[in-house]
Coordinates of C-alpha atoms in Angstrom, one line a residue:
Chain A
M1 CA -22.2 -6.8 0.9
K2 CA -21.1 -10.2 0.4
K3 CA -20.6 -12.4 3.4
I4 CA -21.1 -16.1 4.4
I5 CA -23.7 -15.1 7.1
N6 CA -27.5 -15.7 7.9
D7 CA -28.8 -12.8 10.1
P8 CA -26.3 -10.3 11.0
A9 CA -27.6 -10.5 14.4
D10 CA -26.4 -14.1 15.0
V11 CA -22.9 -13.9 13.5
V12 CA -20.9 -14.1 16.8
A13 CA -22.9 -16.8 18.2
E14 CA -23.1 -19.0 15.1
S15 CA -19.3 -18.6 14.8
L16 CA -18.7 -19.3 18.4
R17 CA -20.6 -22.5 17.9
G18 CA -18.3 -23.5 14.9
L19 CA -15.0 -22.5 17.1
A20 CA -16.4 -24.9 19.9
L21 CA -16.6 -27.7 17.4
A22 CA -13.4 -27.2 15.8
H23 CA -11.6 -26.9 19.1
G24 CA -13.3 -28.7 21.6
D25 CA -10.0 -30.3 22.7
V26 CA -8.8 -26.9 24.2
L27 CA -11.7 -24.8 24.8
R28 CA -15.4 -24.6 25.3
V29 CA -18.0 -22.1 24.3
Q30 CA -20.4 -20.6 27.0
K31 CA -23.7 -19.0 26.0
D32 CA -25.7 -16.0 28.0
P33 CA -23.2 -14.3 28.3
A34 CA -21.0 -15.6 25.3
L35 CA -17.7 -17.0 26.7
V36 CA -14.8 -18.7 25.4
V37 CA -13.3 -20.9 28.3
R38 CA -10.5 -23.1 28.4
A39 CA -11.1 -26.5 28.5
D40 CA -9.7 -27.4 31.6
A41 CA -10.8 -23.9 33.7
P42 CA -10.6 -23.0 36.2
V43 CA -6.9 -23.9 36.7
E44 CA -5.9 -24.3 40.3
G45 CA -3.3 -22.2 41.9
K46 CA -2.7 -20.2 38.6
V47 CA -3.5 -16.7 37.6
A48 CA -6.1 -16.6 35.0
V49 CA -5.6 -14.1 31.9
I50 CA -8.4 -12.9 30.4
S51 CA -9.2 -10.6 27.6
G52 CA -11.9 -9.9 25.1
G53 CA -13.4 -7.0 22.9
G54 CA -15.5 -6.7 20.0
S55 CA -15.5 -9.7 17.6
G56 CA -14.7 -9.5 13.8
H57 CA -10.9 -9.5 15.0
E58 CA -10.5 -13.3 14.9
P59 CA -8.4 -14.8 15.9
L60 CA -8.4 -12.5 18.7
H61 CA -9.4 -13.3 21.3
G62 CA -11.3 -16.5 21.0
G63 CA -8.4 -18.1 19.1
F64 CA -5.9 -17.5 21.7
V65 CA -7.7 -19.5 24.6
G66 CA -6.0 -22.7 25.4
T67 CA -2.8 -24.1 27.6
G68 CA -0.3 -21.2 27.9
M69 CA -2.2 -18.2 26.9
L70 CA -5.8 -17.2 27.7
H71 CA -7.8 -18.5 30.3
A72 CA -11.1 -16.6 28.9
A73 CA -11.8 -14.6 26.1
V74 CA -15.2 -12.3 26.1
P75 CA -16.5 -11.7 22.8
G76 CA -18.7 -8.6 22.4
A77 CA -20.8 -8.0 19.3
V78 CA -19.1 -7.2 16.1
F79 CA -16.6 -4.1 16.9
T80 CA -18.3 -3.6 20.1
S81 CA -16.8 -4.3 23.6
P82 CA -18.5 -7.1 25.9
T83 CA -20.5 -5.7 28.8
P84 CA -19.3 -6.0 32.3
D85 CA -21.5 -8.7 33.4
A86 CA -20.0 -10.8 30.4
V87 CA -16.5 -9.9 31.8
E88 CA -17.5 -10.6 35.5
A89 CA -18.9 -14.2 34.2
A90 CA -15.5 -14.7 32.5
V91 CA -13.4 -14.0 35.7
A92 CA -16.1 -16.4 37.8
A93 CA -15.4 -19.1 35.5
T94 CA -11.8 -19.0 35.5
A95 CA -10.3 -17.5 38.5
G96 CA -9.9 -18.8 42.1
P97 CA -8.1 -17.2 44.9
A98 CA -4.5 -16.6 42.7
G99 CA -6.8 -13.9 40.7
A100 CA -7.4 -12.7 37.2
L101 CA -5.5 -10.4 35.1
L102 CA -7.8 -8.5 32.5
I103 CA -5.8 -7.5 29.3
V104 CA -8.0 -4.4 28.0
K105 CA -7.2 -2.8 24.3
N106 CA -7.3 1.0 25.0
Y107 CA -10.8 1.8 23.3
T108 CA -13.5 4.0 25.4
G109 CA -16.0 1.3 25.4
D110 CA -13.7 -1.5 26.4
V111 CA -12.1 0.3 28.9
L112 CA -15.4 1.5 30.6
N113 CA -16.9 -2.2 30.5
F114 CA -14.0 -3.8 31.9
E115 CA -13.4 -1.2 34.8
T116 CA -16.8 -1.7 35.6
A117 CA -16.6 -5.7 35.5
A118 CA -13.1 -5.3 37.5
E119 CA -15.3 -3.5 40.2
L120 CA -17.9 -6.0 40.2
A121 CA -15.6 -9.1 40.6
E122 CA -13.4 -7.6 43.6
A123 CA -16.7 -7.0 45.1
E124 CA -17.1 -10.6 45.0
G125 CA -14.0 -11.2 46.7
T126 CA -11.7 -12.1 43.4
P127 CA -8.4 -10.1 43.1
V128 CA -8.7 -8.6 39.8
R129 CA -6.1 -6.5 38.0
S130 CA -6.6 -4.4 34.9
V131 CA -3.8 -3.5 32.3
V132 CA -4.6 -1.5 29.0
I133 CA -2.6 -1.9 26.2
D134 CA -1.8 1.3 23.7
D135 CA 0.6 0.3 21.4
D136 CA -0.6 2.2 18.5
V137 CA 1.8 4.8 17.4
A138 CA -0.2 6.0 14.7
V139 CA -2.2 8.2 17.3
K140 CA -0.2 10.7 18.4
D141 CA -1.3 13.3 20.9
S142 CA -3.4 11.6 24.0
T143 CA -4.6 15.1 25.2
Y144 CA -6.9 15.5 22.1
T145 CA -8.0 11.9 21.4
A146 CA -9.1 9.1 23.3
G147 CA -5.6 8.2 23.9
R148 CA -3.0 5.4 21.6
R149 CA -5.4 2.3 20.5
G150 CA -4.5 -1.3 21.5
V151 CA -3.6 -3.1 18.4
G152 CA -1.1 -5.8 17.3
G153 CA 0.8 -5.7 20.9
T154 CA -2.0 -7.4 22.4
V155 CA -1.3 -10.6 20.6
L156 CA 2.3 -10.7 22.1
L157 CA 1.0 -9.6 25.7
E158 CA -1.8 -12.3 25.8
K159 CA 1.2 -15.0 25.2
I160 CA 3.6 -13.7 27.3
T161 CA 1.5 -13.3 30.4
G162 CA -0.5 -16.4 29.6
A163 CA 3.1 -18.3 29.7
A164 CA 3.7 -16.6 32.8
A165 CA 0.6 -17.3 34.5
E166 CA 1.1 -21.0 33.5
R167 CA 4.6 -20.9 35.0
G168 CA 2.7 -20.0 38.3
D169 CA 4.0 -16.5 38.5
S170 CA 1.6 -14.4 41.3
L171 CA -0.7 -11.6 40.2
D172 CA 1.6 -9.0 41.2
D173 CA 4.3 -10.8 38.9
V174 CA 2.1 -11.3 36.0
E175 CA 0.7 -7.6 36.3
A176 CA 4.0 -6.2 36.7
L177 CA 5.1 -8.3 33.6
A178 CA 2.2 -7.1 31.3
R179 CA 3.2 -3.2 32.2
K180 CA 6.6 -4.0 31.3
V181 CA 5.8 -5.7 27.7
I182 CA 3.1 -2.6 27.3
G183 CA 5.9 -0.2 27.8
Q184 CA 8.3 -1.8 25.2
V185 CA 5.9 -2.8 22.5
R186 CA 4.8 -0.7 19.8
S187 CA 2.9 -1.0 16.3
I188 CA 1.5 0.5 13.3
G189 CA -1.1 -0.4 10.3
V190 CA -1.9 0.8 7.0
A191 CA -5.0 -0.3 4.8
L192 CA -5.9 -0.5 1.3
T193 CA -9.3 -1.3 1.6
A194 CA -12.4 -0.8 4.4
P195 CA -14.1 -3.6 6.2
T196 CA -17.8 -4.1 6.1
V197 CA -19.5 -4.7 9.7
P198 CA -22.3 -7.2 8.9
H199 CA -25.1 -5.0 10.6
A200 CA -24.3 -2.0 8.7
G201 CA -23.9 -3.6 5.1
T202 CA -21.8 -1.1 3.6
P203 CA -18.0 -0.1 3.9
S204 CA -16.9 1.5 7.0
F205 CA -15.2 4.2 4.9
E206 CA -14.2 4.7 1.0
L207 CA -10.7 4.7 -0.3
A208 CA -10.0 5.3 -4.0
D209 CA -8.0 2.6 -6.3
D210 CA -4.8 4.5 -5.7
E211 CA -5.2 5.6 -2.3
I212 CA -4.2 3.8 1.4
E213 CA -5.1 5.0 4.8
F214 CA -1.9 5.1 7.2
G215 CA -2.0 4.4 10.7
I216 CA -5.3 2.4 10.4
G217 CA -6.9 1.0 13.8
I218 CA -8.0 -2.2 13.9
H219 CA -11.9 -1.2 13.3
G220 CA -10.9 0.9 10.3
E221 CA -10.7 4.0 12.3
P222 CA -7.9 6.4 10.9
G223 CA -4.8 7.5 12.5
R224 CA -2.3 9.8 10.6
E225 CA -3.0 10.3 6.9
R226 CA -4.4 9.1 3.6
I227 CA -2.0 9.0 1.0
P228 CA -1.2 7.4 -2.6
L229 CA -0.6 3.8 -2.6
E230 CA 3.4 3.1 -3.0
P231 CA 5.5 0.1 -3.7
A232 CA 6.2 -2.3 -0.9
D233 CA 9.7 -0.9 -0.5
A234 CA 8.3 2.6 0.4
L235 CA 5.3 1.3 2.5
V236 CA 7.2 -1.1 4.4
A237 CA 10.0 1.6 5.1
R238 CA 7.2 4.1 6.2
L239 CA 5.9 1.6 8.7
V240 CA 9.2 0.6 10.2
T241 CA 10.4 4.3 10.3
A242 CA 7.1 5.0 12.4
V243 CA 7.3 2.2 15.0
V244 CA 11.2 2.0 15.1
E245 CA 11.1 5.8 16.0
D246 CA 8.7 5.9 18.5
L247 CA 10.1 3.9 21.6
P248 CA 12.5 4.1 20.0
F249 CA 14.5 1.1 19.2
A250 CA 18.1 1.5 18.9
S251 CA 20.9 -0.4 17.2
G252 CA 21.6 -3.3 19.3
D253 CA 18.5 -4.0 20.4
E254 CA 16.9 -7.7 20.0
V255 CA 13.1 -7.5 18.8
L256 CA 10.2 -10.0 18.2
L257 CA 8.8 -8.6 14.7
F258 CA 5.1 -9.4 14.4
T259 CA 4.0 -8.6 10.6
N260 CA 0.2 -9.1 10.8
S261 CA -2.5 -9.3 8.1
M262 CA -5.5 -7.3 8.6
G263 CA -7.8 -10.0 7.5
G264 CA -7.9 -9.3 3.5
T265 CA -4.3 -9.5 2.7
P266 CA -3.0 -12.6 1.4
L267 CA 0.4 -14.6 2.7
V268 CA 2.2 -14.0 -0.2
E269 CA 1.9 -10.1 0.2
L270 CA 2.7 -10.6 4.1
Y271 CA 5.5 -12.6 3.4
L272 CA 6.9 -10.2 1.1
A273 CA 6.4 -7.3 3.7
H274 CA 7.9 -9.2 6.4
G275 CA 11.2 -9.7 4.4
I276 CA 11.5 -6.1 3.8
A277 CA 11.0 -5.1 7.3
E278 CA 13.5 -7.8 8.4
K279 CA 16.2 -6.0 5.8
L280 CA 15.3 -2.5 7.1
L281 CA 15.7 -3.5 10.7
A282 CA 19.1 -5.1 10.1
E283 CA 20.0 -2.0 8.4
R284 CA 19.4 0.1 11.5
G285 CA 21.4 -2.8 13.4
I286 CA 18.2 -4.0 15.5
T287 CA 18.4 -7.6 15.8
V288 CA 15.1 -10.0 14.9
T289 CA 15.2 -12.9 17.1
R290 CA 11.7 -14.0 17.1
R291 CA 9.3 -13.6 14.6
L292 CA 5.5 -14.0 13.9
V293 CA 3.7 -13.7 10.7
G294 CA -0.2 -14.2 9.8
P295 CA -3.5 -12.9 10.4
Y296 CA -3.8 -12.7 14.0
I297 CA -5.5 -9.7 14.9
T298 CA -7.8 -8.9 12.0
S299 CA -10.7 -5.9 10.9
L300 CA -12.8 -8.2 9.1
E301 CA -11.6 -8.3 5.4
M302 CA -10.0 -5.3 5.5
Q303 CA -6.7 -5.4 3.1
G304 CA -3.9 -4.3 4.7
I305 CA -1.3 -5.1 7.2
S306 CA 0.4 -4.0 10.6
L307 CA 4.0 -4.1 12.0
T308 CA 4.4 -4.9 15.7
L309 CA 8.0 -4.5 17.6
L310 CA 8.3 -5.8 20.9
K311 CA 12.0 -5.3 22.6
L312 CA 13.1 -8.5 24.2
D313 CA 15.3 -9.7 27.0
D314 CA 15.8 -13.2 28.1
D315 CA 12.5 -13.6 30.3
L316 CA 10.4 -12.4 27.4
T317 CA 12.2 -14.4 25.1
V318 CA 11.8 -17.7 27.4
L319 CA 8.0 -16.6 27.8
W320 CA 7.7 -16.5 24.2
D321 CA 9.3 -19.5 23.3
A322 CA 6.9 -21.5 26.3
P323 CA 4.6 -24.0 25.0
V324 CA 1.2 -22.8 23.9
N325 CA -1.8 -24.9 22.7
T326 CA -4.7 -22.6 21.4
P327 CA -6.5 -22.7 17.9
A328 CA -4.3 -20.0 16.3
L329 CA -0.9 -20.2 18.2
R330 CA 0.4 -23.8 19.0
W331 CA 3.8 -24.6 19.7
G332 CA 6.2 -26.7 21.9
I333 CA 3.9 -29.3 22.8
Chain B
M1 CA -49.1 17.5 38.2
G2 CA -46.3 14.7 38.4
C3 CA -45.5 11.8 36.3
G4 CA -45.9 8.2 38.1
A5 CA -44.3 4.8 37.2
E6 CA -46.8 4.5 34.1
G7 CA -45.8 7.9 32.6
V8 CA -42.1 7.2 33.1
T9 CA -42.7 3.5 31.7
K10 CA -44.4 5.3 28.6
A11 CA -41.5 7.9 28.1
V12 CA -38.9 5.1 28.1
L13 CA -41.0 2.9 25.4
A14 CA -41.2 6.1 23.5
A15 CA -37.5 6.2 23.8
A16 CA -37.0 2.7 22.4
G17 CA -39.5 3.6 19.5
V18 CA -37.4 6.6 18.4
V19 CA -34.0 4.3 18.8
A20 CA -35.8 1.6 16.7
E21 CA -36.8 4.0 14.0
H22 CA -33.6 5.9 13.8
R23 CA -31.2 2.8 13.9
T24 CA -30.0 3.2 10.4
E25 CA -29.6 6.9 10.9
L26 CA -27.2 6.4 14.1
I27 CA -25.1 3.5 12.3
E28 CA -24.4 5.8 9.3
L29 CA -23.6 8.7 11.6
D30 CA -21.3 6.6 13.6
R31 CA -19.9 4.8 10.1
A32 CA -18.8 8.2 9.1
I33 CA -16.5 8.9 12.2
G34 CA -16.6 5.6 14.2
D35 CA -17.2 2.1 13.9
A36 CA -20.9 2.0 12.7
D37 CA -22.2 0.3 15.6
H38 CA -24.0 3.1 17.8
G39 CA -27.5 2.2 16.1
E40 CA -27.1 -1.5 16.4
N41 CA -25.9 -1.3 20.1
M42 CA -28.6 1.3 21.2
N43 CA -31.4 -0.8 19.4
R44 CA -30.3 -4.0 20.9
G45 CA -30.3 -2.6 24.3
F46 CA -33.5 -0.6 24.3
T47 CA -35.3 -3.7 22.7
V48 CA -34.6 -5.6 25.9
V49 CA -35.6 -2.7 27.8
V50 CA -39.1 -2.9 26.3
A51 CA -39.3 -6.6 27.2
A52 CA -37.9 -6.1 30.7
L53 CA -40.6 -3.5 31.6
A54 CA -43.4 -5.8 30.3
D55 CA -41.9 -8.5 32.7
A56 CA -41.4 -6.7 35.8
A57 CA -44.2 -4.2 36.1
P58 CA -42.5 -1.6 38.3
A59 CA -44.4 0.2 40.5
T60 CA -41.9 3.4 41.1
P61 CA -40.2 6.0 38.5
G62 CA -37.1 4.5 40.1
E63 CA -37.8 1.2 39.5
V64 CA -38.5 2.0 35.6
L65 CA -35.1 3.9 35.6
K66 CA -33.1 1.2 37.1
I67 CA -34.4 -1.6 35.2
A68 CA -33.5 0.5 32.0
A69 CA -30.4 1.1 33.4
K70 CA -29.6 -2.2 34.4
T71 CA -30.6 -3.8 31.1
L72 CA -28.6 -1.0 28.7
I73 CA -25.5 -1.6 31.0
S74 CA -25.9 -5.4 30.3
K75 CA -27.0 -5.4 26.9
V76 CA -25.8 -2.4 24.9
G77 CA -21.9 -3.0 25.4
G78 CA -19.1 -0.4 23.6
A79 CA -19.1 2.9 25.1
A80 CA -22.8 3.6 24.8
G81 CA -23.6 0.9 27.3
P82 CA -22.1 2.4 30.5
L83 CA -22.8 5.9 29.5
Y84 CA -26.4 5.6 29.1
G85 CA -26.6 2.9 31.7
T86 CA -25.0 5.3 34.0
A87 CA -27.1 8.1 33.1
F88 CA -30.3 5.8 33.7
L89 CA -29.0 4.6 37.1
R90 CA -27.9 8.0 38.5
A91 CA -31.6 9.3 37.7
A92 CA -33.0 6.1 39.2
T93 CA -30.9 6.6 42.4
K94 CA -32.2 10.2 42.5
A95 CA -35.8 9.2 41.9
A96 CA -35.3 6.9 45.0
D97 CA -38.6 5.6 45.7
Q98 CA -40.7 8.4 45.1
S99 CA -44.1 7.6 43.3
E100 CA -43.9 10.9 41.0
V101 CA -41.8 12.8 39.2
D102 CA -42.8 16.4 39.2
V103 CA -41.3 19.3 37.4
Q104 CA -38.6 19.8 39.7
G105 CA -37.9 16.5 39.7
A106 CA -37.6 16.1 36.4
V107 CA -34.8 18.5 36.3
E108 CA -33.1 16.9 39.1
L109 CA -33.0 13.6 37.1
L110 CA -31.7 14.9 34.1
R111 CA -29.0 17.0 36.1
A112 CA -28.0 13.2 37.8
A113 CA -27.9 11.6 34.5
L114 CA -25.5 14.3 32.8
E115 CA -23.1 14.1 36.3
G116 CA -23.3 10.2 35.8
V117 CA -22.5 10.4 31.8
Q118 CA -19.4 12.9 33.1
A119 CA -18.2 10.8 35.8
R120 CA -18.2 7.8 33.4
G121 CA -16.8 9.5 30.1
K122 CA -14.8 12.3 31.3
A123 CA -16.0 14.5 28.6
E124 CA -16.9 18.0 28.7
V125 CA -19.0 20.3 26.3
G126 CA -16.9 20.8 23.1
D127 CA -15.6 17.3 23.0
A128 CA -18.3 16.2 20.5
T129 CA -19.8 13.5 22.6
I130 CA -23.5 13.2 24.6
V131 CA -22.5 15.8 27.0
D132 CA -22.7 18.4 24.2
A133 CA -26.5 17.7 24.0
L134 CA -27.1 16.9 27.5
T135 CA -25.5 19.8 29.2
P136 CA -27.7 22.5 27.3
A137 CA -31.0 20.1 27.6
V138 CA -30.2 20.3 31.4
A139 CA -29.7 24.0 31.3
A140 CA -33.0 24.7 29.5
A141 CA -34.8 22.3 31.5
E142 CA -34.1 24.4 34.6
A143 CA -34.9 27.7 32.9
A144 CA -38.1 26.3 31.8
A145 CA -38.9 24.8 35.3
A146 CA -38.5 28.3 36.5
Q147 CA -41.1 29.8 34.7
E148 CA -44.4 30.1 36.1
G149 CA -47.2 27.4 35.6
A150 CA -44.5 25.1 33.9
D151 CA -45.5 21.5 33.2
L152 CA -43.3 18.4 32.4
A153 CA -44.3 18.9 28.7
A154 CA -43.0 22.0 28.5
V155 CA -39.7 21.6 30.5
L156 CA -38.8 18.4 28.6
T157 CA -39.8 20.0 25.4
A158 CA -37.3 22.9 26.0
A159 CA -34.7 20.2 27.0
A160 CA -35.3 18.3 23.6
D161 CA -35.0 21.5 21.9
A162 CA -31.7 22.6 23.3
A163 CA -30.5 19.0 23.0
D164 CA -31.3 19.2 19.4
R165 CA -29.4 22.4 19.0
G166 CA -26.5 20.7 21.0
A167 CA -26.2 17.8 18.7
E168 CA -26.0 20.1 15.7
S169 CA -23.2 22.1 17.5
T170 CA -21.1 18.7 17.2
V171 CA -21.1 19.0 13.6
D172 CA -18.4 21.8 13.5
L173 CA -16.4 20.4 16.3
V174 CA -13.3 18.2 16.3
P175 CA -14.0 15.4 18.7
R176 CA -11.9 14.7 21.6
K177 CA -13.6 11.6 23.1
G178 CA -13.9 8.1 21.8
R179 CA -13.1 6.5 18.6
A180 CA -14.0 9.7 16.4
S181 CA -11.1 11.7 18.1
Y182 CA -8.5 9.3 16.0
L183 CA -10.1 11.5 12.7
G184 CA -9.2 14.6 14.5
E185 CA -10.2 17.6 11.9
R186 CA -11.4 15.0 9.4
A187 CA -14.4 14.4 11.8
V188 CA -15.6 18.0 11.2
G189 CA -18.7 18.1 9.3
H190 CA -20.1 15.1 10.9
M191 CA -22.8 15.1 13.8
D192 CA -21.8 13.1 16.8
P193 CA -23.9 9.8 17.0
G194 CA -24.1 9.8 20.8
A195 CA -25.2 13.6 20.8
R196 CA -27.9 12.5 18.1
S197 CA -29.3 9.7 20.2
T198 CA -29.4 11.7 23.1
A199 CA -31.7 14.3 21.3
L200 CA -33.6 12.0 19.9
I201 CA -34.6 10.3 23.2
L202 CA -35.0 13.6 25.0
R203 CA -37.6 14.4 22.1
A204 CA -39.3 11.0 22.7
F205 CA -39.4 11.9 26.6
A206 CA -41.3 15.4 25.7
E207 CA -43.7 13.8 23.3
A208 CA -44.7 11.3 25.7
A209 CA -45.2 14.1 28.4
R210 CA -47.9 15.7 26.1

């Protein structure tokens, strides 16, 4: 393992210290429990949008804290969901009478800890709603698994619900909007290499030089199958087909296409893949009207990409375009 | 003869010791089928449990278990935090403020822990989880407690033996809960890390009762 770290146990805390120094204009970091909070929190009269989960997926979630997106992010240890008291502290730091929406990715640990936190916060008198995002089409049968995972769609969900909260929407409305987005966003990923968790010290799985894992999760969990590496045209076609046929997306749809690096794939390959994906969608009569390309939900240094499609309508487009000022997303201000 | 706060504290400290000792093994088991954090999380939680028990000097078995529960919930994270935390919390509630845990009481605490884990995680035997170790352990503890002259060590040893076999049984299973479930058939041949940690903790309890 080659990493720029001191003690593996201090990685998250030391990283948050740097985040706070780099982006003190939009956010602050609290300790014990560790939280990333909007600099101007709590924002009076507005619903607080809160998310979190294991660290190691940066910029998710701390990099999305700021005006127009998250009010707080709760970072767990690397690849480990945060504890209920940390989530409850995030609610306490950001939510007023307007309440809080918790955005939870569908992993057993995240769901258990956020559910518990929601109960604790409700008991304290703050209205809290939770939504669980499960956009990963790689996991097919939810009867025999923990259900579809939350992956790339999380970024889009956080932006759109954050914009709605900024607009002054009620908790009921922000929750309904979140459920709508979850209903029409789908993703799939592929890995070329494994990530190495600092406290484990060795790669999470082994792939031969000519092998890829199709349907990877953001912790390096496999989804569909291990296949030989193929040229970008064939690989991106495989990804596009898996996503498009799931909802299914149809000719005439307007979509947001999010091409994401899993951390280790450089922009040259990412843009290459994005270009192919747009062409393939156009061939299917699906119009890409909004785009996001970059490393936004990562898996440490894992090489690979994911594609996310969100079916847009006028309201979702307006909310996507709304001003945002966070370390990782910034436009319209 | 029962076991008071001191004895229960000794058992929890023994569990912390065995978790520390097997940290790497649990990480490796989890690395094979999950996200490689189980050993790290459990060790982080139990390390704080040891400190919390030293600070609090609890007076009853229920207080010991409650401190362990709250610490595990607030320090472990992941799925293991709520699951083990709930197990200890249910056991603590069952112990209430009784001054001692006797043979029958120990069986009741184990059963309460199992019910807590099942309520939180919604897993059944055969899903390849903690439940695959804990369910046979409770059954074995009940059978052992029904024997004439059974003592705590015998009951807990029977539970630990059954948990070992239960953990071993997960090797052949296709996981249906947690992150390992995404591997499907490819997880066959790997022991569930949670079932293994349950077996380790029960063994520590049994050794402490000797």
